[in-house]
PDB file of C-alpha atoms in Angstrom:
ATOM      1  CA  MET A 267      54.161 110.642  13.441  1.00 40.00           C
ATOM      2  CA  ASN A 268      51.470 113.168  14.278  1.00 45.00           C
ATOM      3  CA  TYR A 269      49.887 112.783  17.721  1.00 42.00           C
ATOM      4  CA  SER A 270      47.653 115.827  17.490  1.00 47.00           C
ATOM      5  CA  ASN A 271      44.526 113.757  16.789  1.00 47.00           C
ATOM      6  CA  ASN A 272      42.230 114.489  19.734  1.00 50.00           C
ATOM      7  CA  ASN A 273      40.372 111.202  19.206  1.00 52.00           C
ATOM      8  CA  LYS A 274      43.345 109.274  20.564  1.00 51.00           C
ATOM      9  CA  LYS A 275      43.298 108.392  24.239  1.00 55.00           C
ATOM     10  CA  ILE A 276      46.190 109.645  26.387  1.00 55.00           C
ATOM     11  CA  ILE A 277      47.437 106.882  28.662  1.00 55.00           C
ATOM     12  CA  CYS A 278      49.224 107.593  31.941  1.00 59.00           C
ATOM     13  CA  ALA A 279      50.934 104.547  33.455  1.00 55.00           C
ATOM     14  CA  ILE A 280      52.199 104.572  37.011  1.00 58.00           C
ATOM     15  CA  ASP A 281      54.255 101.698  38.360  1.00 58.00           C
ATOM     16  CA  PHE A 282      54.051 102.120  42.116  1.00 54.00           C
ATOM     17  CA  GLY A 283      56.884 100.044  43.516  1.00 54.00           C
ATOM     18  CA  THR A 284      58.191  99.377  46.989  1.00 51.00           C
ATOM     19  CA  SER A 285      61.548 101.041  46.395  1.00 57.00           C
ATOM     20  CA  ARG A 286      60.959 103.125  43.268  1.00 60.00           C
ATOM     21  CA  THR A 287      57.953 104.549  41.499  1.00 57.00           C
ATOM     22  CA  GLY A 288      57.840 105.508  37.853  1.00 58.00           C
ATOM     23  CA  ALA A 289      55.371 107.118  35.533  1.00 58.00           C
ATOM     24  CA  ALA A 290      55.082 107.306  31.777  1.00 56.00           C
ATOM     25  CA  TRP A 291      52.525 108.427  29.257  1.00 58.00           C
ATOM     26  CA  MET A 292      51.684 107.805  25.654  1.00 54.00           C
ATOM     27  CA  ILE A 293      48.963 108.294  23.140  1.00 52.00           C
ATOM     28  CA  SER A 294      47.123 105.020  22.553  1.00 48.00           C
ATOM     29  CA  ILE A 295      48.372 103.455  19.366  1.00 47.00           C
ATOM     30  CA  ASP A 296      47.065 100.199  17.981  1.00 51.00           C
ATOM     31  CA  ASN A 297      49.371  97.619  16.439  1.00 53.00           C
ATOM     32  CA  ILE A 298      52.716  99.060  17.476  1.00 54.00           C
ATOM     33  CA  SER A 299      55.448  97.061  15.750  1.00 58.00           C
ATOM     34  CA  ARG A 300      59.210  96.851  15.846  1.00 54.00           C
ATOM     35  CA  ASN A 301      59.242  98.914  12.621  1.00 64.00           C
ATOM     36  CA  GLN A 302      57.138 101.707  14.116  1.00 72.00           C
ATOM     37  CA  ILE A 303      58.978 105.028  13.651  1.00 76.00           C
ATOM     38  CA  ILE A 304      59.129 107.358  16.641  1.00 74.00           C
ATOM     39  CA  GLN A 305      60.220 110.951  16.173  1.00 75.00           C
ATOM     40  CA  SER A 306      61.952 112.945  18.913  1.00 73.00           C
ATOM     41  CA  TYR A 307      61.424 116.619  19.632  1.00 74.00           C
ATOM     42  CA  SER A 308      64.652 117.359  17.756  1.00 81.00           C
ATOM     43  CA  GLY A 309      63.363 115.542  14.668  1.00 81.00           C
ATOM     44  CA  GLU A 310      65.496 112.393  14.949  1.00 83.00           C
ATOM     45  CA  GLU A 311      63.673 109.196  14.033  1.00 85.00           C
ATOM     46  CA  TRP A 312      64.063 105.789  15.658  1.00 82.00           C
ATOM     47  CA  SER A 313      62.274 102.502  15.314  1.00 83.00           C
ATOM     48  CA  PHE A 314      60.361 101.237  18.330  1.00 80.00           C
ATOM     49  CA  THR A 315      62.996  98.511  18.757  1.00 84.00           C
ATOM     50  CA  GLN A 316      65.792 101.104  18.728  1.00 86.00           C
ATOM     51  CA  VAL A 317      64.053 103.088  21.476  1.00 84.00           C
ATOM     52  CA  LEU A 318      63.588  99.957  23.599  1.00 84.00           C
ATOM     53  CA  SER A 319      67.178  98.962  22.944  1.00 89.00           C
ATOM     54  CA  GLY A 320      68.410 102.319  24.226  1.00 89.00           C
ATOM     55  CA  VAL A 321      66.252 102.085  27.345  1.00 86.00           C
ATOM     56  CA  PHE A 322      67.417  98.529  28.094  1.00 87.00           C
ATOM     57  CA  LYS A 323      71.043  99.507  27.526  1.00 90.00           C
ATOM     58  CA  PHE A 324      70.720 102.443  29.959  1.00 89.00           C
ATOM     59  CA  ILE A 325      69.043 100.321  32.659  1.00 87.00           C
ATOM     60  CA  TYR A 326      71.588  97.525  32.206  1.00 87.00           C
ATOM     61  CA  GLN A 327      74.490  99.978  32.490  1.00 88.00           C
ATOM     62  CA  LYS A 328      73.060 101.277  35.790  1.00 86.00           C
ATOM     63  CA  PHE A 329      72.787  97.653  36.975  1.00 85.00           C
ATOM     64  CA  VAL A 330      76.428  96.972  36.024  1.00 84.00           C
ATOM     65  CA  GLU A 331      77.614 100.139  37.806  1.00 85.00           C
ATOM     66  CA  SER A 332      75.627  99.209  40.900  1.00 83.00           C
ATOM     67  CA  VAL A 333      77.066  95.681  41.083  1.00 81.00           C
ATOM     68  CA  GLU A 334      80.631  96.721  40.304  1.00 81.00           C
ATOM     69  CA  HIS A 335      80.562  99.405  43.018  1.00 81.00           C
ATOM     70  CA  SER A 336      78.881  97.209  45.620  1.00 79.00           C
ATOM     71  CA  LYS A 337      80.555  95.103  48.271  1.00 76.00           C
ATOM     72  CA  ILE A 338      80.418  92.199  45.812  1.00 74.00           C
ATOM     73  CA  ASN A 339      83.076  94.010  43.746  1.00 68.00           C
ATOM     74  CA  ARG A 340      82.553  91.762  40.732  1.00 71.00           C
ATOM     75  CA  ARG A 341      83.052  92.510  37.048  1.00 73.00           C
ATOM     76  CA  ILE A 342      79.967  91.903  34.937  1.00 75.00           C
ATOM     77  CA  ASN A 343      79.685  90.609  31.385  1.00 76.00           C
ATOM     78  CA  LYS A 344      76.669  89.545  29.368  1.00 76.00           C
ATOM     79  CA  GLU A 345      77.556  85.842  29.528  1.00 78.00           C
ATOM     80  CA  THR A 346      77.424  85.731  33.342  1.00 79.00           C
ATOM     81  CA  VAL A 347      74.162  87.625  33.845  1.00 84.00           C
ATOM     82  CA  GLN A 348      70.743  85.981  33.722  1.00 86.00           C
ATOM     83  CA  CYS A 349      68.215  88.645  32.722  1.00 87.00           C
ATOM     84  CA  VAL A 350      64.565  88.088  33.609  1.00 87.00           C
ATOM     85  CA  LEU A 351      62.045  90.405  32.016  1.00 87.00           C
ATOM     86  CA  THR A 352      58.578  90.413  33.539  1.00 85.00           C
ATOM     87  CA  VAL A 353      55.689  90.702  31.112  1.00 86.00           C
ATOM     88  CA  PRO A 354      51.898  90.853  31.337  1.00 85.00           C
ATOM     89  CA  VAL A 355      50.176  87.537  30.678  1.00 84.00           C
ATOM     90  CA  ILE A 356      48.226  89.037  27.780  1.00 84.00           C
ATOM     91  CA  TRP A 357      51.376  89.701  25.790  1.00 84.00           C
ATOM     92  CA  GLU A 358      51.604  87.797  22.550  1.00 86.00           C
ATOM     93  CA  ASP A 359      54.804  86.104  21.421  1.00 90.00           C
ATOM     94  CA  LYS A 360      55.268  88.958  18.925  1.00 89.00           C
ATOM     95  CA  SER A 361      55.637  91.432  21.799  1.00 87.00           C
ATOM     96  CA  LYS A 362      58.184  89.239  23.579  1.00 90.00           C
ATOM     97  CA  GLU A 363      60.098  88.878  20.304  1.00 91.00           C
ATOM     98  CA  ILE A 364      60.312  92.670  20.003  1.00 89.00           C
ATOM     99  CA  MET A 365      61.757  92.806  23.531  1.00 89.00           C
ATOM    100  CA  ARG A 366      64.237  90.030  22.742  1.00 92.00           C
ATOM    101  CA  ARG A 367      65.369  91.848  19.574  1.00 92.00           C
ATOM    102  CA  ALA A 368      65.822  95.062  21.563  1.00 91.00           C
ATOM    103  CA  PHE A 369      67.931  93.254  24.204  1.00 90.00           C
ATOM    104  CA  HIS A 370      70.091  91.760  21.452  1.00 94.00           C
ATOM    105  CA  GLN A 371      70.374  95.062  19.586  1.00 93.00           C
ATOM    106  CA  ALA A 372      71.521  96.710  22.843  1.00 92.00           C
ATOM    107  CA  GLY A 373      74.297  94.121  23.121  1.00 90.00           C
ATOM    108  CA  LEU A 374      72.927  92.689  26.375  1.00 89.00           C
ATOM    109  CA  ILE A 375      72.629  89.123  25.059  1.00 91.00           C
ATOM    110  CA  SER A 376      74.956  87.444  22.579  1.00 90.00           C
ATOM    111  CA  SER A 377      72.242  86.098  20.269  1.00 91.00           C
ATOM    112  CA  LYS A 378      68.515  86.584  19.778  1.00 89.00           C
ATOM    113  CA  ASN A 379      67.939  83.074  21.145  1.00 91.00           C
ATOM    114  CA  SER A 380      70.253  83.462  24.132  1.00 91.00           C
ATOM    115  CA  PRO A 381      69.157  81.568  27.251  1.00 91.00           C
ATOM    116  CA  ASN A 382      70.447  84.558  29.255  1.00 90.00           C
ATOM    117  CA  LEU A 383      67.129  86.355  28.690  1.00 91.00           C
ATOM    118  CA  LEU A 384      64.023  84.795  30.193  1.00 90.00           C
ATOM    119  CA  PHE A 385      60.468  86.064  30.325  1.00 90.00           C
ATOM    120  CA  CYS A 386      58.359  85.611  33.428  1.00 87.00           C
ATOM    121  CA  TYR A 387      54.695  86.449  33.848  1.00 85.00           C
ATOM    122  CA  GLU A 388      54.052  89.312  36.248  1.00 84.00           C
ATOM    123  CA  PRO A 389      51.699  87.408  38.608  1.00 84.00           C
ATOM    124  CA  GLU A 390      54.356  84.714  39.074  1.00 83.00           C
ATOM    125  CA  VAL A 391      56.853  87.375  40.113  1.00 84.00           C
ATOM    126  CA  ALA A 392      54.235  88.950  42.393  1.00 84.00           C
ATOM    127  CA  ALA A 393      53.826  85.572  44.117  1.00 85.00           C
ATOM    128  CA  LEU A 394      57.582  85.180  44.530  1.00 84.00           C
ATOM    129  CA  ASP A 395      57.800  88.677  46.015  1.00 85.00           C
ATOM    130  CA  PHE A 396      54.996  87.847  48.458  1.00 86.00           C
ATOM    131  CA  PHE A 397      56.733  84.654  49.541  1.00 86.00           C
ATOM    132  CA  GLN A 398      60.011  86.513  49.969  1.00 85.00           C
ATOM    133  CA  ASP A 399      58.232  88.786  52.465  1.00 87.00           C
ATOM    134  CA  GLN A 400      56.787  85.712  54.230  1.00 86.00           C
ATOM    135  CA  ARG A 401      59.974  83.639  54.100  1.00 82.00           C
ATOM    136  CA  ASN A 402      59.963  82.845  57.838  1.00 86.00           C
ATOM    137  CA  GLN A 403      56.391  81.515  57.688  1.00 87.00           C
ATOM    138  CA  LEU A 404      56.271  79.710  54.348  1.00 87.00           C
ATOM    139  CA  ASN A 405      55.088  76.342  55.683  1.00 88.00           C
ATOM    140  CA  GLN A 406      51.598  77.733  56.330  1.00 90.00           C
ATOM    141  CA  PHE A 407      51.113  78.106  52.552  1.00 90.00           C
ATOM    142  CA  ASN A 408      52.052  74.534  51.622  1.00 90.00           C
ATOM    143  CA  ASN A 409      49.511  73.077  49.157  1.00 91.00           C
ATOM    144  CA  LYS A 410      47.157  76.047  49.594  1.00 92.00           C
ATOM    145  CA  ILE A 411      45.435  77.399  46.505  1.00 93.00           C
ATOM    146  CA  LEU A 412      46.395  81.026  46.029  1.00 90.00           C
ATOM    147  CA  LEU A 413      44.726  83.624  43.845  1.00 91.00           C
ATOM    148  CA  VAL A 414      47.447  85.953  42.613  1.00 88.00           C
ATOM    149  CA  VAL A 415      46.433  89.318  41.182  1.00 86.00           C
ATOM    150  CA  ASP A 416      49.009  91.726  39.805  1.00 83.00           C
ATOM    151  CA  ALA A 417      47.350  95.090  39.204  1.00 81.00           C
ATOM    152  CA  GLY A 418      49.804  97.267  37.336  1.00 75.00           C
ATOM    153  CA  GLY A 419      49.815 100.526  35.488  1.00 72.00           C
ATOM    154  CA  GLY A 420      48.529  99.121  32.223  1.00 75.00           C
ATOM    155  CA  THR A 421      47.355  95.570  32.800  1.00 80.00           C
ATOM    156  CA  ILE A 422      45.861  93.350  35.456  1.00 85.00           C
ATOM    157  CA  ASP A 423      47.089  89.756  35.500  1.00 86.00           C
ATOM    158  CA  ILE A 424      45.448  86.921  37.433  1.00 88.00           C
ATOM    159  CA  THR A 425      46.368  83.304  38.074  1.00 87.00           C
ATOM    160  CA  LEU A 426      45.768  80.467  40.535  1.00 91.00           C
ATOM    161  CA  MET A 427      48.758  78.623  41.910  1.00 90.00           C
ATOM    162  CA  LYS A 428      49.560  76.076  44.564  1.00 92.00           C
ATOM    163  CA  PRO A 429      53.029  76.058  46.144  1.00 90.00           C
ATOM    164  CA  THR A 430      54.792  72.965  47.406  1.00 91.00           C
ATOM    165  CA  ILE A 431      56.843  73.996  50.418  1.00 89.00           C
ATOM    166  CA  VAL A 432      59.271  71.714  52.233  1.00 89.00           C
ATOM    167  CA  LYS A 433      61.143  72.845  55.342  1.00 88.00           C
ATOM    168  CA  ASN A 434      60.103  76.455  54.787  1.00 86.00           C
ATOM    169  CA  GLU A 435      61.458  76.453  51.217  1.00 86.00           C
ATOM    170  CA  ILE A 436      59.461  76.710  47.989  1.00 87.00           C
ATOM    171  CA  LYS A 437      60.098  73.623  45.881  1.00 88.00           C
ATOM    172  CA  GLU A 438      57.503  74.129  43.163  1.00 87.00           C
ATOM    173  CA  PHE A 439      54.606  76.267  41.981  1.00 85.00           C
ATOM    174  CA  GLU A 440      51.779  74.358  40.354  1.00 88.00           C
ATOM    175  CA  ILE A 441      49.862  76.648  38.019  1.00 87.00           C
ATOM    176  CA  LEU A 442      46.186  75.714  38.392  1.00 90.00           C
ATOM    177  CA  MET A 443      44.835  78.204  35.887  1.00 85.00           C
ATOM    178  CA  ILE A 444      46.429  79.514  32.747  1.00 81.00           C
ATOM    179  CA  PRO A 445      47.312  83.097  33.645  1.00 80.00           C
ATOM    180  CA  LYS A 446      44.764  85.539  32.284  1.00 84.00           C
ATOM    181  CA  GLY A 447      44.610  89.273  32.166  1.00 83.00           C
ATOM    182  CA  GLY A 448      43.508  92.343  30.381  1.00 81.00           C
ATOM    183  CA  ASP A 449      44.624  95.830  29.586  1.00 76.00           C
ATOM    184  CA  PHE A 450      42.413  97.475  32.176  1.00 74.00           C
ATOM    185  CA  GLY A 451      45.035  98.650  34.660  1.00 62.00           C
ATOM    186  CA  SER A 452      45.038 102.230  35.954  1.00 58.00           C
ATOM    187  CA  ILE A 453      41.252 102.440  35.899  1.00 52.00           C
TER     188      ILE A 453
END
């Protein structure tokens, strides 16, 4: 694949997190598919799914090492781990399917339809993170309508939700607006 075309836009994505920050770049490519061939500097070729699979396998291995060397001291296997992958709300099912195939190809789930891999929209996770920070004062948000905006490195996702909170514990999130978004992050 030749990326020397100067008409292509170079995209820099920065995920500024609370404990870690990462950055990545790519040349804008329309219609990336699981069969897309990516060539390394050394000339090796991999499909897009193979690249994702390798990345997921590496991250998962670091997770396993972290848990097994923690005070929990527990052995990990793919049947006892619930993986949750956050995705932008604008992602089509095709994109999630590519991720699911990559997880399966990496050996992290036993079948492509395994219930051990769930997808969660990024603004929902942003809301959960917010409530985790406010856990001692949750009752003040009971039945309030919240606008949740997740502005990331590549997309911005927006939704309206209303939490039901009983005894300072979240019982339910009612989604009042179908999550919407666009690929206008990092502007």
